[in-house]
């Protein structure tokens, strides 16, 4: 099984601006001091649960930790 974004894929990421990501969006997020592309799995108020396409969960992050949303994967 492959992910939604694989090694070597070219990804276009645009800033979120004032909008919030939706569940299922691929977002550029800072987690534990590093930047990753992850899926938004759930939302609880101003927190977002991020994880991968294989069922893994990385944890909750605040809106300030999310820099942009992927619009294209090639």
Tab-separated table of C-alpha atoms in Angstrom:
chain	number	residue	atom	x	y	z
A	1	UNK	CA	0.000	0.000	0.000
A	2	UNK	CA	1.339	3.427	-0.858
A	3	UNK	CA	0.665	6.700	0.866
A	4	UNK	CA	-1.110	9.715	-0.517
A	5	UNK	CA	2.314	11.355	-0.762
A	6	UNK	CA	5.340	9.167	-1.448
A	7	UNK	CA	9.087	9.837	-1.354
A	8	UNK	CA	10.057	11.838	-4.402
A	9	UNK	CA	6.573	13.240	-5.047
A	10	UNK	CA	6.370	16.927	-5.819
A	11	UNK	CA	3.790	18.614	-3.587
A	12	UNK	CA	2.272	22.066	-3.984
A	13	UNK	CA	1.424	23.594	-0.599
A	14	UNK	CA	-0.472	26.864	-0.210
A	15	UNK	CA	-0.851	28.922	2.969
A	16	UNK	CA	-4.117	28.463	4.857
A	17	UNK	CA	-4.599	32.138	5.540
A	18	UNK	CA	-7.590	32.604	7.827
A	19	UNK	CA	-9.257	29.301	6.915
A	20	UNK	CA	-8.964	26.065	8.880
A	21	UNK	CA	-8.012	22.711	7.348
A	22	UNK	CA	-10.728	20.117	6.813
A	23	UNK	CA	-10.640	16.511	7.946
A	24	UNK	CA	-8.823	14.542	5.242
A	25	UNK	CA	-6.654	17.464	4.093
A	26	UNK	CA	-2.918	16.925	3.678
A	27	UNK	CA	-1.225	19.681	5.657
A	28	UNK	CA	2.302	20.923	6.280
A	29	UNK	CA	2.632	20.850	10.056
A	30	UNK	CA	5.344	21.332	12.670
A	31	UNK	CA	5.412	18.441	15.112
A	32	UNK	CA	8.095	18.069	17.778
A	33	UNK	CA	10.273	20.706	16.122
A	34	UNK	CA	10.198	19.226	12.594
A	35	UNK	CA	7.983	19.854	9.571
A	36	UNK	CA	5.959	17.019	8.026
A	37	UNK	CA	3.121	16.427	5.596
A	38	UNK	CA	0.298	14.703	7.474
A	39	UNK	CA	-3.425	14.093	7.224
A	40	UNK	CA	-5.918	15.883	9.399
A	41	UNK	CA	-7.807	13.029	11.117
A	42	UNK	CA	-10.123	14.943	13.461
A	43	UNK	CA	-10.815	18.322	14.978
A	44	UNK	CA	-11.606	19.247	18.560
A	45	UNK	CA	-12.145	22.968	18.996
A	46	UNK	CA	-8.903	24.670	17.996
A	47	UNK	CA	-6.885	21.417	17.973
A	48	UNK	CA	-6.313	19.087	15.037
A	49	UNK	CA	-5.439	15.390	15.218
A	50	UNK	CA	-2.778	14.534	12.645
A	51	UNK	CA	-1.652	11.170	11.364
A	52	UNK	CA	-0.693	9.214	8.292
A	53	UNK	CA	-2.556	7.314	5.582
A	54	UNK	CA	-1.741	3.939	7.157
A	55	UNK	CA	-3.696	4.429	10.370
A	56	UNK	CA	-0.901	5.959	12.422
A	57	UNK	CA	-1.705	8.848	14.750
A	58	UNK	CA	0.891	11.490	15.601
A	59	UNK	CA	-1.131	13.551	18.062
A	60	UNK	CA	-2.902	16.858	18.510
A	61	UNK	CA	-1.539	20.173	17.255
A	62	UNK	CA	-2.820	23.718	17.476
A	63	UNK	CA	-3.814	25.768	14.444
A	64	UNK	CA	-0.553	27.748	14.684
A	65	UNK	CA	1.452	24.571	13.981
A	66	UNK	CA	-0.224	24.112	10.576
A	67	UNK	CA	1.455	26.174	7.846
A	68	UNK	CA	-0.386	25.174	4.696
A	69	UNK	CA	-2.499	22.654	2.832
A	70	UNK	CA	-1.429	20.501	-0.123
A	71	UNK	CA	-3.277	21.344	-3.337
A	72	UNK	CA	-1.434	19.080	-5.776
A	73	UNK	CA	0.677	15.911	-5.562
A	74	UNK	CA	2.658	14.753	-8.607
